[in-house]
Amino acid sequence: MERTQSPRGVKLCSVIAFCAIILSPIPSWAAATISTLQGEAKILNPVSKTWVGAVSNYILTPGEEVRTESRSKLTLAFDDGSKVEIGPKSSFLLEKAEQAETSMRLSFGKMKAWVSRLANRQFAVRTPTAVCSVRGTEFGVQVAANGATQVDLFKGSLGVSDSRGNETLLQEGQRIGVDQRGLGQAIGLDEAAAQKKAEERSALKREVGLEMTKEDIQAAAAAEQKNAVYQQGKVMVDVNGNRVRLEEYIIRPEPNQFKLVVLNHRADRFDYFYYKGVFNTALPTDLRVAFQQLPGCVGAACQFYLTEYETGRSNTIDNVLENASGGVQRDVNNNADATDDVASFFDPARNDFSGVAPGVPFFKTIYPTYALKFNGVSHLSWNYGGVIAGFTSQNQVADVNAVGLVQGANCDTLDNCTGNRDPGFFHDIVYEATGGLGGGAVWDKWDSYVIDDEGKVAKHSDFANITSGADYKERLLKWNYQQIITASEFNGRKIDLVYEPKILIESGLIP
Amino acid sequence: MTIGAAAGMLWGQGLPARAVEVIPLYRISLTGGQYFFASDKSNLNANIKATAAPAVKLDEEWTLLPLYNGNFRGTKSVNDTVGSGTLFQQGMDHYLSFAGLYKPEDSTWRFKPAVNYKLEFLKETRDETWGKGLFDYQTVGVELAAENVYKEPFSYRLGYEFFYTFYPNYQSLESQAGIDPNGNRLNRENAGTDVLDTINNALNASISIPVPYDEPKVALNLGYRAAWQRYPDQPIIAQDGEPNDHKPYNRQDFYNSLTVGVTYPRSLMADALRMNLGFHTGVSHNGSNQNTYDAGKTRFISDSYGYYSVPVGVALGLAWGDKKNPSTADLGCTWIRQQYLGRLAQDENGTYLDGERQRQDRFVLGLGYGYPIAPNFRLTAQASVARATSNTKFEQSYRYTYTAATYLLGFTYDY
């Protein structure tokens, strides 16, 4: 299809194109009757300027404008057999309906026309940008809100021109668009239909994409929640590859008490540990001030010190309870007992170990009374029976052991033998029993692992082969501690706990 | 297609008598690959992604868009959370939505009401099974969106979302703790139960702008999102570590995000090579009234969840060959800094560094290649590398500094 310049070079302010057809003369004026009406439409009387509802069989006269509502359409039948269908939400003006010329204007919306093949008669449809002229033609016109016009030719031929004077001849089965920039490229209706379908698919795909983007944002919010849980150390994997959840918090039962609770949850079990301390005086809001003095104080007696503590480990059925009471502060570096001198201690303020020079006073709490019980059965205890003023060293009390360490020749299996179980790894067992070979009626076993957050057991090489002492404990702070406790009183059950080593170090539970 | 059929399609729509039309959209992607974390690697696993959206066009104005999207992830993404069974992780999610798309005749506006539901399963450890994962969650939501395509394909869009996310398998342990062997409480009075469940309201606004307007060479995309996230069962942690219950207004987060992107499409070598160059950046802020208390270190940390985040990224897409079924190559890299406002950094031993807030940097590099082997059917290869660093060196329970990578090979069918 070729684009030709109009010889007159007409330029219009509003973009107007027109097509014209010369049809044969018809005997009289071409009346337009509303032959069918679906939905609602109204007609503007050009004289009275009033809108009235359109009805079937109404004869439209030149100058009358028709507006259809949403989901409505009507058909105009002309005396010569021509027909115009006006689509929903369209504005249509019948300009002329004469013997030699029929013309109409579509301001917006859509219409389709079937024009009878008659010679020497003009049939024109004007839009803000285009008109169609037909010699026995079936065509459609659609006008957008911005005036852009789309012309589809189903049968016959059609001349289309734009406001710049360009003109083209549309062939049967073609579509052309006309806007303020002028005529577009004509394409086949098949291609147009395929293009429309592709555009619809593209728009729908975009909606699907937007929906998935929204879902991604919601999922990112959920991931952020999960991240926070991980970063707070509330979930990890234990040595058996199972999920273990941890929660730690502090309860303040009385002004001079605290209770640190560590909860462990796995799919099939619930274990907990608690450490309750009773201080010599009321505790401040910021517990750090008091907790920093828990391991002991250099130079002078601590302002805050424990007089009593209780630890509990339980699987909700069995328990290991430890209780120490009657605690007093003593300078262990300047008492009569040189074996209890402290050369280094864990300093919570630094979260590290600090050295203490020989002879420098170091005050720590010692306890005259202590008991360790498994389901109420004592495995270890002590009691200082004398006057407390004379109690200056923890070594003044002797352990009353119900069970003793099983080592070396007394072991009947590796599982029942105190020592390192996996050479090169931090997996250690402490086994205690009343008897010798084969174990006795009363026993307990502490199976301990040092693990990372993935449940992998730490290698000695990870600790530069340091396996005891302050340096070991300092390195231990970066790992997690899993302790599996079994005992003769548990009837085959176990207490399986994962906790931060810091809690155990700080409270002296890892000596 | 005959002219009559084409005419029917082009002109028959919008009229009351017209029959509904179903426009099916499908996409399935099958890939296999591995995840690498630090010096370890996962087994070879499969990823499957399927999307089905049989749109039902009722008339020219109304289209119903039911959507199902299912994902099975045997291979982790480099963007997933690390730690806790990092190498072994399988995820599965099912997303359903039902939207109505309303496009008034002769209007450039589009309106979209939608409802959606998502079910996500996650297996991270050996003892977790489908449906029993700790972080399994469900989301139900509604959305209202309006878009004005003011100059095809450029538009501005406004949307409102309400959604509720809940974790059926995650309740606080404290709420399950009873009494100790001596008969004393193990939990605090105001402990919450469903502490991760959230009620969310979000507003979105976005616009794409042609530059220059009349003959666009570049598309400028701006986006803004404001979200109010309530945790009705997560009490506020006070300075002494005690939870204070203010139901239903316990923890509340306010999230604001502004994004800016530019895309520059170009045609090279007489259209034999099509290129799309993109750049994006932005800033987001999360404000929260929640604090945390580290019981192990007896440390109160205020404003633990507030942060700023700044992403900067570039992307290059290349396409060559048949326009409908081209070969493609993609390269993208993004750097993201997340700066917490209250959360303190920690040294290697876990000591809190007073005055130094936690910072996380993340760099992700992605490569993709697609080769058409039949209409709608493509072989694909993807590789991603992520490098994360932080000023927090304490990694007892979470890895802050690591390198992770994935590769995925497979095919995609897109109809």
PDB file of N, CA and C in Angstrom, chain A residues 71 89 141 152 154 175 190 193 196 200-201 206-207 210-212 214-215 225-227 230-232 241-243 245 247-249 259 265 272 288 310 351 454 456 477-480 502, chain B residues 1 10-11 13 24 40 57 59 81 84-86 95 106 112 116 118 122 124 127-128 143 147 157 167 171 173-174 180 182 185-186 198 231 296 298-299 305 343 349 351 396 415:
ATOM      1  N   ARG A  71     -21.980  -2.094  27.537  1.00  0.00           N
ATOM      2  CA  ARG A  71     -22.635  -3.371  27.240  1.00  0.00           C
ATOM      3  C   ARG A  71     -23.922  -3.193  26.428  1.00  0.00           C
ATOM      4  N   LYS A  89     -20.625   2.101  24.484  1.00  0.00           N
ATOM      5  CA  LYS A  89     -19.956   3.333  24.903  1.00  0.00           C
ATOM      6  C   LYS A  89     -19.400   4.099  23.703  1.00  0.00           C
ATOM      7  N   VAL A 141     -14.940   0.645  12.296  1.00  0.00           N
ATOM      8  CA  VAL A 141     -14.170   1.802  12.736  1.00  0.00           C
ATOM      9  C   VAL A 141     -14.192   1.839  14.263  1.00  0.00           C
ATOM     10  N   ASP A 152     -10.865  -1.266  10.046  1.00  0.00           N
ATOM     11  CA  ASP A 152     -10.733  -2.647   9.576  1.00  0.00           C
ATOM     12  C   ASP A 152     -11.637  -2.827   8.368  1.00  0.00           C
ATOM     13  N   PHE A 154     -13.323  -5.480   5.973  1.00  0.00           N
ATOM     14  CA  PHE A 154     -13.614  -6.906   5.846  1.00  0.00           C
ATOM     15  C   PHE A 154     -13.924  -7.295   4.404  1.00  0.00           C
ATOM     16  N   ARG A 175      -6.146  -3.851   8.022  1.00  0.00           N
ATOM     17  CA  ARG A 175      -6.392  -2.869   9.087  1.00  0.00           C
ATOM     18  C   ARG A 175      -5.359  -1.752   8.968  1.00  0.00           C
ATOM     19  N   ASP A 190      -5.806 -10.955   9.802  1.00  0.00           N
ATOM     20  CA  ASP A 190      -5.305 -12.151  10.488  1.00  0.00           C
ATOM     21  C   ASP A 190      -4.152 -11.781  11.407  1.00  0.00           C
ATOM     22  N   ALA A 193      -5.384  -9.806  14.237  1.00  0.00           N
ATOM     23  CA  ALA A 193      -6.017 -10.636  15.259  1.00  0.00           C
ATOM     24  C   ALA A 193      -4.952 -11.357  16.082  1.00  0.00           C
ATOM     25  N   LYS A 196      -3.330  -8.893  18.299  1.00  0.00           N
ATOM     26  CA  LYS A 196      -4.175  -8.553  19.439  1.00  0.00           C
ATOM     27  C   LYS A 196      -4.124  -9.649  20.494  1.00  0.00           C
ATOM     28  N   GLU A 200      -2.816  -9.380  24.235  1.00  0.00           N
ATOM     29  CA  GLU A 200      -3.593  -9.820  25.401  1.00  0.00           C
ATOM     30  C   GLU A 200      -2.779 -10.778  26.262  1.00  0.00           C
ATOM     31  N   ARG A 201      -2.111 -11.703  25.583  1.00  0.00           N
ATOM     32  CA  ARG A 201      -1.281 -12.666  26.328  1.00  0.00           C
ATOM     33  C   ARG A 201      -0.168 -11.942  27.061  1.00  0.00           C
ATOM     34  N   ARG A 206       2.100 -10.151  32.032  1.00  0.00           N
ATOM     35  CA  ARG A 206       2.607  -9.084  32.882  1.00  0.00           C
ATOM     36  C   ARG A 206       1.882  -9.107  34.226  1.00  0.00           C
ATOM     37  N   GLU A 207       0.570  -9.337  34.181  1.00  0.00           N
ATOM     38  CA  GLU A 207      -0.193  -9.422  35.434  1.00  0.00           C
ATOM     39  C   GLU A 207       0.301 -10.594  36.284  1.00  0.00           C
ATOM     40  N   LEU A 210       3.472  -9.519  37.808  1.00  0.00           N
ATOM     41  CA  LEU A 210       3.251  -8.607  38.941  1.00  0.00           C
ATOM     42  C   LEU A 210       2.776  -9.373  40.172  1.00  0.00           C
ATOM     43  N   GLU A 211       1.934 -10.364  39.924  1.00  0.00           N
ATOM     44  CA  GLU A 211       1.427 -11.184  41.038  1.00  0.00           C
ATOM     45  C   GLU A 211       2.588 -11.926  41.709  1.00  0.00           C
ATOM     46  N   MET A 212       3.490 -12.449  40.877  1.00  0.00           N
ATOM     47  CA  MET A 212       4.625 -13.191  41.441  1.00  0.00           C
ATOM     48  C   MET A 212       5.607 -12.238  42.133  1.00  0.00           C
ATOM     49  N   LYS A 214       4.703  -9.567  43.745  1.00  0.00           N
ATOM     50  CA  LYS A 214       4.058  -9.308  45.035  1.00  0.00           C
ATOM     51  C   LYS A 214       4.328 -10.478  45.981  1.00  0.00           C
ATOM     52  N   GLU A 215       4.224 -11.685  45.428  1.00  0.00           N
ATOM     53  CA  GLU A 215       4.453 -12.871  46.263  1.00  0.00           C
ATOM     54  C   GLU A 215       5.912 -12.897  46.746  1.00  0.00           C
ATOM     55  N   GLN A 225      11.989 -12.464  58.808  1.00  0.00           N
ATOM     56  CA  GLN A 225      11.602 -12.969  60.135  1.00  0.00           C
ATOM     57  C   GLN A 225      12.431 -14.191  60.497  1.00  0.00           C
ATOM     58  N   LYS A 226      12.589 -15.065  59.512  1.00  0.00           N
ATOM     59  CA  LYS A 226      13.343 -16.300  59.758  1.00  0.00           C
ATOM     60  C   LYS A 226      14.806 -15.970  60.046  1.00  0.00           C
ATOM     61  N   ASN A 227      15.352 -15.042  59.279  1.00  0.00           N
ATOM     62  CA  ASN A 227      16.745 -14.619  59.491  1.00  0.00           C
ATOM     63  C   ASN A 227      16.972 -14.148  60.918  1.00  0.00           C
ATOM     64  N   TYR A 230      17.239 -16.978  63.275  1.00  0.00           N
ATOM     65  CA  TYR A 230      18.551 -17.621  63.149  1.00  0.00           C
ATOM     66  C   TYR A 230      19.629 -16.792  63.839  1.00  0.00           C
ATOM     67  N   GLN A 231      19.603 -15.489  63.563  1.00  0.00           N
ATOM     68  CA  GLN A 231      20.676 -14.639  64.083  1.00  0.00           C
ATOM     69  C   GLN A 231      20.648 -14.557  65.605  1.00  0.00           C
ATOM     70  N   GLN A 232      19.489 -14.762  66.184  1.00  0.00           N
ATOM     71  CA  GLN A 232      19.408 -14.757  67.640  1.00  0.00           C
ATOM     72  C   GLN A 232      19.744 -16.125  68.223  1.00  0.00           C
ATOM     73  N   GLY A 241      21.929 -34.344  63.778  1.00  0.00           N
ATOM     74  CA  GLY A 241      21.340 -33.799  62.550  1.00  0.00           C
ATOM     75  C   GLY A 241      19.898 -33.376  62.720  1.00  0.00           C
ATOM     76  N   ASN A 242      19.427 -33.334  63.951  1.00  0.00           N
ATOM     77  CA  ASN A 242      18.032 -32.960  64.188  1.00  0.00           C
ATOM     78  C   ASN A 242      17.917 -31.477  64.525  1.00  0.00           C
ATOM     79  N   ARG A 243      16.788 -30.934  64.178  1.00  0.00           N
ATOM     80  CA  ARG A 243      16.511 -29.535  64.504  1.00  0.00           C
ATOM     81  C   ARG A 243      16.360 -29.381  66.010  1.00  0.00           C
ATOM     82  N   ARG A 245      15.520 -26.269  68.740  1.00  0.00           N
ATOM     83  CA  ARG A 245      15.194 -24.860  68.996  1.00  0.00           C
ATOM     84  C   ARG A 245      15.676 -24.492  70.390  1.00  0.00           C
ATOM     85  N   GLU A 247      15.597 -21.360  73.388  1.00  0.00           N
ATOM     86  CA  GLU A 247      15.167 -20.056  73.896  1.00  0.00           C
ATOM     87  C   GLU A 247      15.809 -19.838  75.246  1.00  0.00           C
ATOM     88  N   GLU A 248      16.303 -18.644  75.445  1.00  0.00           N
ATOM     89  CA  GLU A 248      16.947 -18.283  76.715  1.00  0.00           C
ATOM     90  C   GLU A 248      16.308 -17.011  77.233  1.00  0.00           C
ATOM     91  N   TYR A 249      16.004 -16.982  78.476  1.00  0.00           N
ATOM     92  CA  TYR A 249      15.480 -15.745  79.058  1.00  0.00           C
ATOM     93  C   TYR A 249      15.698 -15.770  80.557  1.00  0.00           C
ATOM     94  N   LYS A 259      16.602 -16.076  87.506  1.00  0.00           N
ATOM     95  CA  LYS A 259      16.498 -17.464  87.056  1.00  0.00           C
ATOM     96  C   LYS A 259      16.690 -17.465  85.539  1.00  0.00           C
ATOM     97  N   HIS A 265      13.889 -27.548  72.257  1.00  0.00           N
ATOM     98  CA  HIS A 265      12.762 -28.313  71.701  1.00  0.00           C
ATOM     99  C   HIS A 265      13.196 -29.025  70.439  1.00  0.00           C
ATOM    100  N   TYR A 272      15.039 -28.853  79.245  1.00  0.00           N
ATOM    101  CA  TYR A 272      15.361 -27.499  79.711  1.00  0.00           C
ATOM    102  C   TYR A 272      16.446 -27.526  80.768  1.00  0.00           C
ATOM    103  N   ARG A 288      23.814  -6.961  84.268  1.00  0.00           N
ATOM    104  CA  ARG A 288      25.249  -7.096  83.952  1.00  0.00           C
ATOM    105  C   ARG A 288      26.117  -6.704  85.135  1.00  0.00           C
ATOM    106  N   GLU A 310      20.849 -22.789  92.389  1.00  0.00           N
ATOM    107  CA  GLU A 310      20.205 -24.062  92.080  1.00  0.00           C
ATOM    108  C   GLU A 310      20.245 -24.216  90.563  1.00  0.00           C
ATOM    109  N   ASN A 351      34.188 -10.575  78.476  1.00  0.00           N
ATOM    110  CA  ASN A 351      33.804 -11.816  77.824  1.00  0.00           C
ATOM    111  C   ASN A 351      35.062 -12.634  77.501  1.00  0.00           C
ATOM    112  N   GLU A 454      25.776 -26.057  62.728  1.00  0.00           N
ATOM    113  CA  GLU A 454      25.288 -27.083  61.806  1.00  0.00           C
ATOM    114  C   GLU A 454      25.300 -28.459  62.449  1.00  0.00           C
ATOM    115  N   LYS A 456      28.005 -29.982  63.539  1.00  0.00           N
ATOM    116  CA  LYS A 456      29.275 -30.681  63.309  1.00  0.00           C
ATOM    117  C   LYS A 456      30.139 -30.613  64.570  1.00  0.00           C
ATOM    118  N   LEU A 477      33.884 -20.440  73.822  1.00  0.00           N
ATOM    119  CA  LEU A 477      32.826 -19.421  73.758  1.00  0.00           C
ATOM    120  C   LEU A 477      32.244 -19.255  72.358  1.00  0.00           C
ATOM    121  N   LYS A 478      33.005 -19.661  71.332  1.00  0.00           N
ATOM    122  CA  LYS A 478      32.549 -19.473  69.950  1.00  0.00           C
ATOM    123  C   LYS A 478      31.726 -20.660  69.454  1.00  0.00           C
ATOM    124  N   TRP A 479      31.590 -21.681  70.315  1.00  0.00           N
ATOM    125  CA  TRP A 479      30.906 -22.903  69.880  1.00  0.00           C
ATOM    126  C   TRP A 479      29.671 -23.150  70.752  1.00  0.00           C
ATOM    127  N   ASN A 480      29.007 -24.235  70.438  1.00  0.00           N
ATOM    128  CA  ASN A 480      27.864 -24.649  71.255  1.00  0.00           C
ATOM    129  C   ASN A 480      28.206 -25.961  71.965  1.00  0.00           C
ATOM    130  N   LYS A 502      28.964 -20.330  77.437  1.00  0.00           N
ATOM    131  CA  LYS A 502      29.194 -19.171  78.296  1.00  0.00           C
ATOM    132  C   LYS A 502      28.420 -19.286  79.608  1.00  0.00           C
TER     133      LYS A 502
ATOM    134  N   MET B   1      -6.492 -18.498   9.912  1.00  0.00           N
ATOM    135  CA  MET B   1      -7.692 -17.775  10.358  1.00  0.00           C
ATOM    136  C   MET B   1      -8.329 -17.053   9.160  1.00  0.00           C
ATOM    137  N   LEU B  10     -11.903  -9.547  16.303  1.00  0.00           N
ATOM    138  CA  LEU B  10     -11.613  -8.132  16.490  1.00  0.00           C
ATOM    139  C   LEU B  10     -12.841  -7.314  16.828  1.00  0.00           C
ATOM    140  N   TRP B  11     -14.020  -7.768  16.346  1.00  0.00           N
ATOM    141  CA  TRP B  11     -15.198  -6.926  16.500  1.00  0.00           C
ATOM    142  C   TRP B  11     -16.310  -7.543  17.321  1.00  0.00           C
ATOM    143  N   GLN B  13     -16.102  -8.840  20.249  1.00  0.00           N
ATOM    144  CA  GLN B  13     -15.939  -8.751  21.692  1.00  0.00           C
ATOM    145  C   GLN B  13     -16.666  -7.553  22.272  1.00  0.00           C
ATOM    146  N   PRO B  24      -5.014 -19.581  27.916  1.00  0.00           N
ATOM    147  CA  PRO B  24      -4.162 -20.302  28.868  1.00  0.00           C
ATOM    148  C   PRO B  24      -2.720 -19.790  28.844  1.00  0.00           C
ATOM    149  N   ASP B  40      32.030 -26.748  51.357  1.00  0.00           N
ATOM    150  CA  ASP B  40      31.175 -27.920  51.196  1.00  0.00           C
ATOM    151  C   ASP B  40      30.245 -27.746  50.001  1.00  0.00           C
ATOM    152  N   LYS B  57     -11.504 -14.700  29.671  1.00  0.00           N
ATOM    153  CA  LYS B  57     -11.931 -13.382  29.213  1.00  0.00           C
ATOM    154  C   LYS B  57     -13.442 -13.396  29.047  1.00  0.00           C
ATOM    155  N   ASP B  59     -15.483 -10.630  28.669  1.00  0.00           N
ATOM    156  CA  ASP B  59     -15.841  -9.687  27.624  1.00  0.00           C
ATOM    157  C   ASP B  59     -14.683  -8.709  27.471  1.00  0.00           C
ATOM    158  N   THR B  81      18.528 -18.132  53.560  1.00  0.00           N
ATOM    159  CA  THR B  81      19.196 -18.046  54.853  1.00  0.00           C
ATOM    160  C   THR B  81      20.219 -19.166  54.990  1.00  0.00           C
ATOM    161  N   SER B  84      21.995 -23.859  60.051  1.00  0.00           N
ATOM    162  CA  SER B  84      21.009 -24.876  60.395  1.00  0.00           C
ATOM    163  C   SER B  84      20.708 -25.793  59.212  1.00  0.00           C
ATOM    164  N   GLY B  85      21.648 -26.642  58.907  1.00  0.00           N
ATOM    165  CA  GLY B  85      21.427 -27.572  57.805  1.00  0.00           C
ATOM    166  C   GLY B  85      21.536 -26.887  56.474  1.00  0.00           C
ATOM    167  N   THR B  86      22.557 -26.062  56.350  1.00  0.00           N
ATOM    168  CA  THR B  86      22.693 -25.234  55.158  1.00  0.00           C
ATOM    169  C   THR B  86      22.670 -26.051  53.873  1.00  0.00           C
ATOM    170  N   TYR B  95       1.235 -21.461  45.524  1.00  0.00           N
ATOM    171  CA  TYR B  95       0.624 -20.129  45.571  1.00  0.00           C
ATOM    172  C   TYR B  95      -0.609 -20.132  44.677  1.00  0.00           C
ATOM    173  N   ASP B 106     -12.805   2.118  26.448  1.00  0.00           N
ATOM    174  CA  ASP B 106     -12.323   3.458  26.121  1.00  0.00           C
ATOM    175  C   ASP B 106     -11.658   4.149  27.301  1.00  0.00           C
ATOM    176  N   LYS B 112      -7.837  -4.040  39.439  1.00  0.00           N
ATOM    177  CA  LYS B 112      -7.604  -5.450  39.745  1.00  0.00           C
ATOM    178  C   LYS B 112      -7.866  -5.751  41.219  1.00  0.00           C
ATOM    179  N   ASN B 116      -5.446 -14.041  47.477  1.00  0.00           N
ATOM    180  CA  ASN B 116      -4.375 -15.013  47.275  1.00  0.00           C
ATOM    181  C   ASN B 116      -4.118 -15.823  48.539  1.00  0.00           C
ATOM    182  N   LYS B 118      -1.001 -18.649  50.076  1.00  0.00           N
ATOM    183  CA  LYS B 118       0.281 -19.323  49.856  1.00  0.00           C
ATOM    184  C   LYS B 118       0.562 -20.290  50.991  1.00  0.00           C
ATOM    185  N   LEU B 122       9.101 -26.184  54.377  1.00  0.00           N
ATOM    186  CA  LEU B 122      10.562 -26.120  54.364  1.00  0.00           C
ATOM    187  C   LEU B 122      11.113 -27.248  55.225  1.00  0.00           C
ATOM    188  N   GLU B 124      14.609 -28.502  56.655  1.00  0.00           N
ATOM    189  CA  GLU B 124      16.002 -28.074  56.789  1.00  0.00           C
ATOM    190  C   GLU B 124      16.860 -29.100  57.515  1.00  0.00           C
ATOM    191  N   ASP B 127      15.169 -34.521  60.650  1.00  0.00           N
ATOM    192  CA  ASP B 127      13.957 -34.940  61.344  1.00  0.00           C
ATOM    193  C   ASP B 127      12.734 -34.141  60.929  1.00  0.00           C
ATOM    194  N   GLU B 128      12.875 -33.256  59.949  1.00  0.00           N
ATOM    195  CA  GLU B 128      11.703 -32.504  59.502  1.00  0.00           C
ATOM    196  C   GLU B 128      11.105 -33.176  58.268  1.00  0.00           C
ATOM    197  N   GLU B 143      -5.980  -7.948  47.639  1.00  0.00           N
ATOM    198  CA  GLU B 143      -5.285  -6.829  46.999  1.00  0.00           C
ATOM    199  C   GLU B 143      -6.257  -6.044  46.136  1.00  0.00           C
ATOM    200  N   GLU B 147      -4.324   0.709  37.699  1.00  0.00           N
ATOM    201  CA  GLU B 147      -3.205   1.066  36.835  1.00  0.00           C
ATOM    202  C   GLU B 147      -3.712   1.893  35.660  1.00  0.00           C
ATOM    203  N   ARG B 157       0.836   2.850  38.655  1.00  0.00           N
ATOM    204  CA  ARG B 157       0.040   1.834  39.326  1.00  0.00           C
ATOM    205  C   ARG B 157      -0.017   2.117  40.818  1.00  0.00           C
ATOM    206  N   TYR B 167       2.580 -19.037  61.100  1.00  0.00           N
ATOM    207  CA  TYR B 167       3.492 -20.180  61.153  1.00  0.00           C
ATOM    208  C   TYR B 167       2.855 -21.246  62.048  1.00  0.00           C
ATOM    209  N   GLN B 171       5.600 -21.948  67.634  1.00  0.00           N
ATOM    210  CA  GLN B 171       5.096 -21.239  68.817  1.00  0.00           C
ATOM    211  C   GLN B 171       6.287 -21.060  69.745  1.00  0.00           C
ATOM    212  N   LEU B 173       8.747 -21.371  72.674  1.00  0.00           N
ATOM    213  CA  LEU B 173       8.960 -22.465  73.629  1.00  0.00           C
ATOM    214  C   LEU B 173       8.506 -22.033  75.019  1.00  0.00           C
ATOM    215  N   GLU B 174       8.716 -20.763  75.294  1.00  0.00           N
ATOM    216  CA  GLU B 174       8.382 -20.265  76.627  1.00  0.00           C
ATOM    217  C   GLU B 174       6.903 -20.495  76.949  1.00  0.00           C
ATOM    218  N   ASP B 180       9.223 -26.037  87.061  1.00  0.00           N
ATOM    219  CA  ASP B 180      10.431 -26.836  87.276  1.00  0.00           C
ATOM    220  C   ASP B 180      10.150 -27.911  88.331  1.00  0.00           C
ATOM    221  N   ASN B 182      10.866 -28.204  91.258  1.00  0.00           N
ATOM    222  CA  ASN B 182      10.521 -27.681  92.579  1.00  0.00           C
ATOM    223  C   ASN B 182       9.182 -26.953  92.591  1.00  0.00           C
ATOM    224  N   ARG B 185       7.748 -21.512  88.460  1.00  0.00           N
ATOM    225  CA  ARG B 185       7.493 -21.177  87.054  1.00  0.00           C
ATOM    226  C   ARG B 185       8.777 -21.247  86.236  1.00  0.00           C
ATOM    227  N   LEU B 186       8.592 -21.725  84.995  1.00  0.00           N
ATOM    228  CA  LEU B 186       9.719 -21.689  84.060  1.00  0.00           C
ATOM    229  C   LEU B 186       9.524 -20.599  83.011  1.00  0.00           C
ATOM    230  N   THR B 198       2.086 -12.472  61.633  1.00  0.00           N
ATOM    231  CA  THR B 198       1.995 -11.035  61.354  1.00  0.00           C
ATOM    232  C   THR B 198       0.708 -10.675  60.603  1.00  0.00           C
ATOM    233  N   TYR B 231       2.852  -7.604  64.834  1.00  0.00           N
ATOM    234  CA  TYR B 231       3.036  -8.924  65.449  1.00  0.00           C
ATOM    235  C   TYR B 231       2.156  -8.930  66.704  1.00  0.00           C
ATOM    236  N   GLY B 296      21.907 -14.704  77.718  1.00  0.00           N
ATOM    237  CA  GLY B 296      23.218 -15.299  77.986  1.00  0.00           C
ATOM    238  C   GLY B 296      24.250 -14.256  78.361  1.00  0.00           C
ATOM    239  N   THR B 298      23.195 -11.134  79.394  1.00  0.00           N
ATOM    240  CA  THR B 298      22.417 -10.148  80.158  1.00  0.00           C
ATOM    241  C   THR B 298      22.517  -8.756  79.531  1.00  0.00           C
ATOM    242  N   ARG B 299      22.191  -8.718  78.238  1.00  0.00           N
ATOM    243  CA  ARG B 299      22.369  -7.462  77.518  1.00  0.00           C
ATOM    244  C   ARG B 299      21.070  -7.059  76.829  1.00  0.00           C
ATOM    245  N   TYR B 305      15.475  -4.313  65.432  1.00  0.00           N
ATOM    246  CA  TYR B 305      15.000  -4.682  64.098  1.00  0.00           C
ATOM    247  C   TYR B 305      14.986  -3.512  63.108  1.00  0.00           C
ATOM    248  N   ARG B 343      20.875  -2.805  66.498  1.00  0.00           N
ATOM    249  CA  ARG B 343      21.511  -4.104  66.734  1.00  0.00           C
ATOM    250  C   ARG B 343      23.029  -3.934  66.761  1.00  0.00           C
ATOM    251  N   ASN B 349      34.374 -13.349  69.999  1.00  0.00           N
ATOM    252  CA  ASN B 349      33.943 -14.052  71.206  1.00  0.00           C
ATOM    253  C   ASN B 349      32.498 -13.756  71.586  1.00  0.00           C
ATOM    254  N   THR B 351      31.431 -10.673  72.264  1.00  0.00           N
ATOM    255  CA  THR B 351      31.335  -9.426  73.023  1.00  0.00           C
ATOM    256  C   THR B 351      30.690  -8.342  72.171  1.00  0.00           C
ATOM    257  N   GLN B 396      28.628 -18.124  66.320  1.00  0.00           N
ATOM    258  CA  GLN B 396      28.242 -19.314  67.067  1.00  0.00           C
ATOM    259  C   GLN B 396      26.924 -19.902  66.556  1.00  0.00           C
ATOM    260  N   TYR B 415       4.407 -21.128  27.586  1.00  0.00           N
ATOM    261  CA  TYR B 415       3.339 -20.951  26.605  1.00  0.00           C
ATOM    262  C   TYR B 415       2.454 -19.793  27.021  1.00  0.00           C
TER     263      TYR B 415
END
